[in-house]
């Protein structure tokens, strides 16, 4: 079984989640945290395979944890949990590579569906790792942005995901993906949404903004240059999209990251 943790500020929610997923064979809950900062520090130190994270937490919210983990290229997968059935939360979570979004009170089938997806991603990654290579000895990607790979059951959708990962920095559209897969553009859009739960435009935007946040965190490049690197020729449009996704302008985001790094204790 893979290791998993739960981060939620309400103890009864943690116990409810653990009870709901009892008897499944994918993950073992090995740690519980009741604030965002403690949870993030544990993730930095141990990189558990999966983390259930509440959207609203004291100290640091769940979306901020996802954002920080992705910017630091941590391997942990995330399933967001929330009592707020608002699409904006789910949309932002997916933009930051959450693999699932589950509402309280918990549905066992909903949790298990997300956990099965996480399990499959981990199994796929294990198959790609050379025999005998320990995950802790994997290459250092701190200077190179690596988009988190998604998997799909539908062959054409997987082809579209792979193509987008390779070309998201260019001017691409659903029509390009449809031609790549030799299918109709309307059909391509339909099966992508059905399989992934979000549109191709949302996925493309998420990849670009993830790359932008990584560059803002790890480089001193200007915002204008970052915009062009992630696929936006119009700086003002990039800034508008970035704020819509993250809730902050690119400049404010960079300042917040620098402030957070100054306030947090060094990772172990």
Coordinates of C-alpha atoms in Angstrom, one line a residue:
X1 CA 0.0 0.0 0.0
X2 CA 1.1 3.6 -0.7
X3 CA 1.4 6.1 2.1
X4 CA -1.1 8.9 2.4
X5 CA -1.7 11.8 4.8
X6 CA -4.8 14.0 5.7
X7 CA -4.6 17.8 6.3
X8 CA -7.8 19.2 7.8
X9 CA -8.4 21.5 10.7
X10 CA -11.4 19.5 12.0
X11 CA -10.5 16.3 13.8
X12 CA -13.9 14.7 13.2
X13 CA -13.5 15.3 9.4
X14 CA -10.2 13.4 9.5
X15 CA -11.7 10.5 11.4
X16 CA -14.7 10.5 9.1
X17 CA -12.5 10.3 6.0
X18 CA -10.4 7.5 7.5
X19 CA -13.5 5.6 8.4
X20 CA -15.0 6.1 4.9
X21 CA -12.0 4.7 3.1
X22 CA -11.4 1.8 5.6
X23 CA -10.9 -1.6 3.9
X24 CA -9.6 -0.2 0.6
X25 CA -6.3 -1.6 -0.6
X26 CA -4.7 1.4 -2.3
X27 CA -3.4 3.7 0.5
X28 CA -2.6 3.7 4.2
X29 CA -3.1 6.9 6.2
X30 CA 0.2 7.4 8.0
X31 CA -0.1 11.0 9.4
X32 CA -2.7 13.6 10.2
X33 CA -2.2 17.4 10.3
X34 CA -4.6 20.2 11.5
X35 CA -3.0 23.2 9.8
X36 CA -1.5 24.0 6.4
X37 CA 2.0 24.9 7.4
X38 CA 2.6 21.7 9.4
X39 CA 1.2 19.6 6.5
X40 CA 3.4 21.4 3.9
X41 CA 6.5 20.9 6.0
X42 CA 5.8 17.2 6.3
X43 CA 5.2 16.9 2.6
X44 CA 8.5 18.7 1.9
X45 CA 10.4 16.4 4.3
X46 CA 8.8 13.0 3.4
X47 CA 6.9 13.4 0.0
X48 CA 4.1 11.0 0.8
X49 CA 2.5 9.5 -2.2
X50 CA -0.9 11.1 -1.6
X51 CA -2.3 13.9 0.5
X52 CA -6.0 14.7 1.2
X53 CA -6.1 18.5 1.8
X54 CA -8.9 20.7 2.9
X55 CA -9.3 23.9 0.9
X56 CA -9.6 26.1 4.0
X57 CA -6.9 25.7 6.6
X58 CA -5.4 27.9 9.3
X59 CA -1.9 29.3 8.4
X60 CA -1.9 28.2 4.8
X61 CA -4.9 27.2 2.6
X62 CA -5.0 24.0 0.6
X63 CA -4.6 25.6 -2.7
X64 CA -1.5 27.4 -1.5
X65 CA -0.1 24.0 -0.4
X66 CA -0.7 22.6 -3.9
X67 CA 0.8 25.7 -5.5
X68 CA 3.9 25.5 -3.3
X69 CA 4.3 21.7 -3.8
X70 CA 4.1 22.0 -7.5
X71 CA 6.5 25.0 -7.7
X72 CA 9.0 22.9 -5.7
X73 CA 8.4 19.9 -8.0
X74 CA 7.4 17.6 -5.1
X75 CA 6.0 14.2 -6.1
X76 CA 3.0 14.1 -3.8
X77 CA -0.4 13.7 -5.5
X78 CA -3.3 15.7 -4.0
X79 CA -7.0 15.1 -3.5
X80 CA -8.8 18.3 -2.4
X81 CA -11.6 18.1 0.2
X82 CA -14.1 20.8 1.0
X83 CA -17.5 21.6 2.3
X84 CA -18.0 24.2 -0.3
X85 CA -19.7 23.0 -3.5
X86 CA -18.3 25.9 -5.5
X87 CA -16.9 25.3 -9.0
X88 CA -14.2 28.0 -8.5
X89 CA -12.5 25.9 -5.9
X90 CA -12.5 22.7 -8.0
X91 CA -11.3 24.7 -11.0
X92 CA -8.3 26.2 -9.2
X93 CA -7.5 22.8 -7.6
X94 CA -7.4 21.2 -11.1
X95 CA -5.2 24.0 -12.4
X96 CA -2.7 23.2 -9.6
X97 CA -2.8 19.5 -10.5
X98 CA -5.1 18.1 -7.9
X99 CA -6.3 14.7 -9.2
X100 CA -9.7 14.8 -7.4
X101 CA -12.1 17.1 -5.5
X102 CA -14.4 15.5 -2.9
X103 CA -17.1 17.2 -0.9
X104 CA -18.1 16.8 2.7
X105 CA -19.9 14.7 3.9
X106 CA -17.8 12.2 2.1
X107 CA -19.1 9.8 -0.5
X108 CA -17.1 6.5 -0.4
X109 CA -17.5 5.9 -4.1
X110 CA -16.3 9.5 -4.9
X111 CA -13.2 9.1 -2.6
X112 CA -12.4 5.7 -4.0
X113 CA -12.7 6.9 -7.6
X114 CA -10.1 9.6 -6.9
X115 CA -7.9 7.2 -5.0
X116 CA -8.0 4.7 -7.8
X117 CA -6.9 7.4 -10.2
X118 CA -4.0 8.2 -7.8
X119 CA -3.1 4.6 -7.5
X120 CA -3.0 4.2 -11.3
X121 CA -0.8 7.2 -11.7
X122 CA 1.7 5.8 -9.1
X123 CA 1.7 2.4 -10.7
X124 CA 2.3 3.9 -14.1
X125 CA 5.2 6.0 -12.7
X126 CA 6.7 2.9 -11.0
X127 CA 6.7 1.1 -14.4
X128 CA 8.6 4.0 -15.9
X129 CA 11.3 3.9 -13.2
X130 CA 14.3 1.7 -14.1
X131 CA 14.6 -1.5 -12.0
X132 CA 16.5 -1.0 -8.9
X133 CA 16.3 2.8 -9.0
X134 CA 15.1 4.4 -5.7
X135 CA 12.7 7.3 -6.1
X136 CA 14.8 9.3 -3.8
X137 CA 17.7 9.1 -6.3
X138 CA 15.6 10.5 -9.2
X139 CA 17.2 13.3 -11.2
X140 CA 17.1 16.8 -9.8
X141 CA 14.6 18.9 -11.7
X142 CA 15.0 22.0 -9.6
X143 CA 16.2 24.0 -12.6
X144 CA 13.8 22.6 -15.2
X145 CA 10.0 22.8 -15.1
X146 CA 8.5 19.3 -15.6
X147 CA 4.7 19.4 -16.1
X148 CA 2.9 16.8 -14.0
X149 CA 1.8 14.0 -16.4
X150 CA -1.9 13.0 -16.5
X151 CA -3.2 9.7 -17.7
X152 CA -6.4 8.8 -19.5
X153 CA -8.2 5.6 -20.3
X154 CA -9.3 6.8 -23.8
X155 CA -6.5 6.4 -26.3
X156 CA -7.3 9.6 -28.2
X157 CA -7.5 11.6 -25.0
X158 CA -4.1 10.3 -23.9
X159 CA -2.7 11.4 -27.3
X160 CA -4.2 14.8 -26.8
X161 CA -2.7 15.1 -23.3
X162 CA 0.8 14.0 -24.5
X163 CA 0.6 16.4 -27.5
X164 CA -0.4 19.3 -25.2
X165 CA 2.4 18.6 -22.7
X166 CA 4.9 18.9 -25.6
X167 CA 3.4 22.0 -27.3
X168 CA 1.5 24.1 -24.7
X169 CA 4.1 26.8 -25.0
X170 CA 3.0 27.3 -28.7
X171 CA -0.2 28.6 -30.2
X172 CA -2.3 25.4 -30.2
X173 CA -6.0 24.7 -30.3
X174 CA -8.4 21.8 -30.0
X175 CA -8.3 21.7 -33.8
X176 CA -4.6 20.9 -33.7
X177 CA -5.2 18.1 -31.3
X178 CA -8.0 16.7 -33.4
X179 CA -5.8 16.7 -36.5
X180 CA -3.1 15.0 -34.5
X181 CA -5.5 12.3 -33.5
X182 CA -7.3 12.1 -36.9
X183 CA -10.7 12.9 -35.4
X184 CA -13.3 15.6 -35.6
X185 CA -12.6 18.7 -33.5
X186 CA -16.1 18.7 -31.9
X187 CA -15.7 15.0 -31.0
X188 CA -12.2 15.7 -29.6
X189 CA -13.5 18.5 -27.4
X190 CA -16.4 16.2 -26.2
X191 CA -14.4 13.2 -25.3
X192 CA -11.7 15.2 -23.6
X193 CA -14.3 16.9 -21.3
X194 CA -16.0 13.5 -20.6
X195 CA -12.8 11.7 -19.7
X196 CA -10.9 14.4 -17.8
X197 CA -13.8 16.3 -16.2
X198 CA -12.6 19.7 -17.5
X199 CA -12.2 21.3 -20.9
X200 CA -9.1 21.3 -23.1
X201 CA -8.8 25.1 -22.7
X202 CA -8.8 24.7 -18.9
X203 CA -6.1 22.1 -19.1
X204 CA -4.0 24.2 -21.5
X205 CA -4.4 27.2 -19.3
X206 CA -3.5 25.2 -16.2
X207 CA -0.2 23.9 -17.8
X208 CA 0.8 27.4 -18.8
X209 CA 0.0 29.0 -15.4
X210 CA 1.8 26.2 -13.6
X211 CA 4.9 26.8 -15.7
X212 CA 4.5 30.5 -15.1
X213 CA 4.3 30.1 -11.3
X214 CA 7.4 27.9 -11.4
X215 CA 9.3 30.5 -13.3
X216 CA 8.2 33.2 -10.9
X217 CA 9.3 31.1 -8.0
X218 CA 12.6 29.8 -9.3
X219 CA 13.9 32.5 -11.7
X220 CA 14.4 36.2 -11.8
X221 CA 13.0 36.6 -15.3
X222 CA 10.7 39.5 -16.0
X223 CA 7.0 38.8 -16.1
X224 CA 6.9 39.9 -19.7
X225 CA 9.5 37.2 -20.6
X226 CA 7.7 34.6 -18.6
X227 CA 4.5 35.3 -20.4
X228 CA 6.1 34.6 -23.8
X229 CA 7.8 31.5 -22.5
X230 CA 4.6 29.8 -21.4
X231 CA 2.7 30.6 -24.6
X232 CA 1.2 34.1 -24.3
X233 CA 2.2 36.7 -26.8
X234 CA 0.0 39.3 -25.1
X235 CA 1.4 40.3 -21.7
X236 CA -1.8 42.0 -20.5
X237 CA -3.9 39.0 -21.4
X238 CA -1.4 36.7 -19.6
X239 CA -1.7 38.9 -16.5
X240 CA -5.5 38.8 -16.7
X241 CA -5.5 35.0 -17.0
X242 CA -2.9 34.5 -14.3
X243 CA -5.0 36.6 -11.8
X244 CA -8.2 34.8 -12.7
X245 CA -6.5 31.4 -12.0
X246 CA -4.4 32.3 -8.9
X247 CA -6.3 35.3 -7.5
X248 CA -3.1 37.4 -7.7
X249 CA -1.2 39.3 -10.4
X250 CA 2.1 37.7 -11.4
X251 CA 4.1 40.4 -9.5
X252 CA 2.0 40.0 -6.4
X253 CA 2.4 36.2 -6.6
X254 CA 6.2 36.5 -6.7
X255 CA 6.2 38.8 -3.7
X256 CA 4.0 36.5 -1.7
X257 CA 6.2 33.5 -2.5
X258 CA 9.3 35.4 -1.4
X259 CA 7.5 36.5 1.8
X260 CA 6.4 32.9 2.5
X261 CA 9.9 31.6 2.1
X262 CA 11.2 34.2 4.5
X263 CA 8.6 33.2 7.1
X264 CA 8.8 29.4 6.8
X265 CA 11.5 27.4 8.7
X266 CA 14.1 25.7 6.5
X267 CA 13.0 22.3 5.2
X268 CA 14.6 19.3 6.8

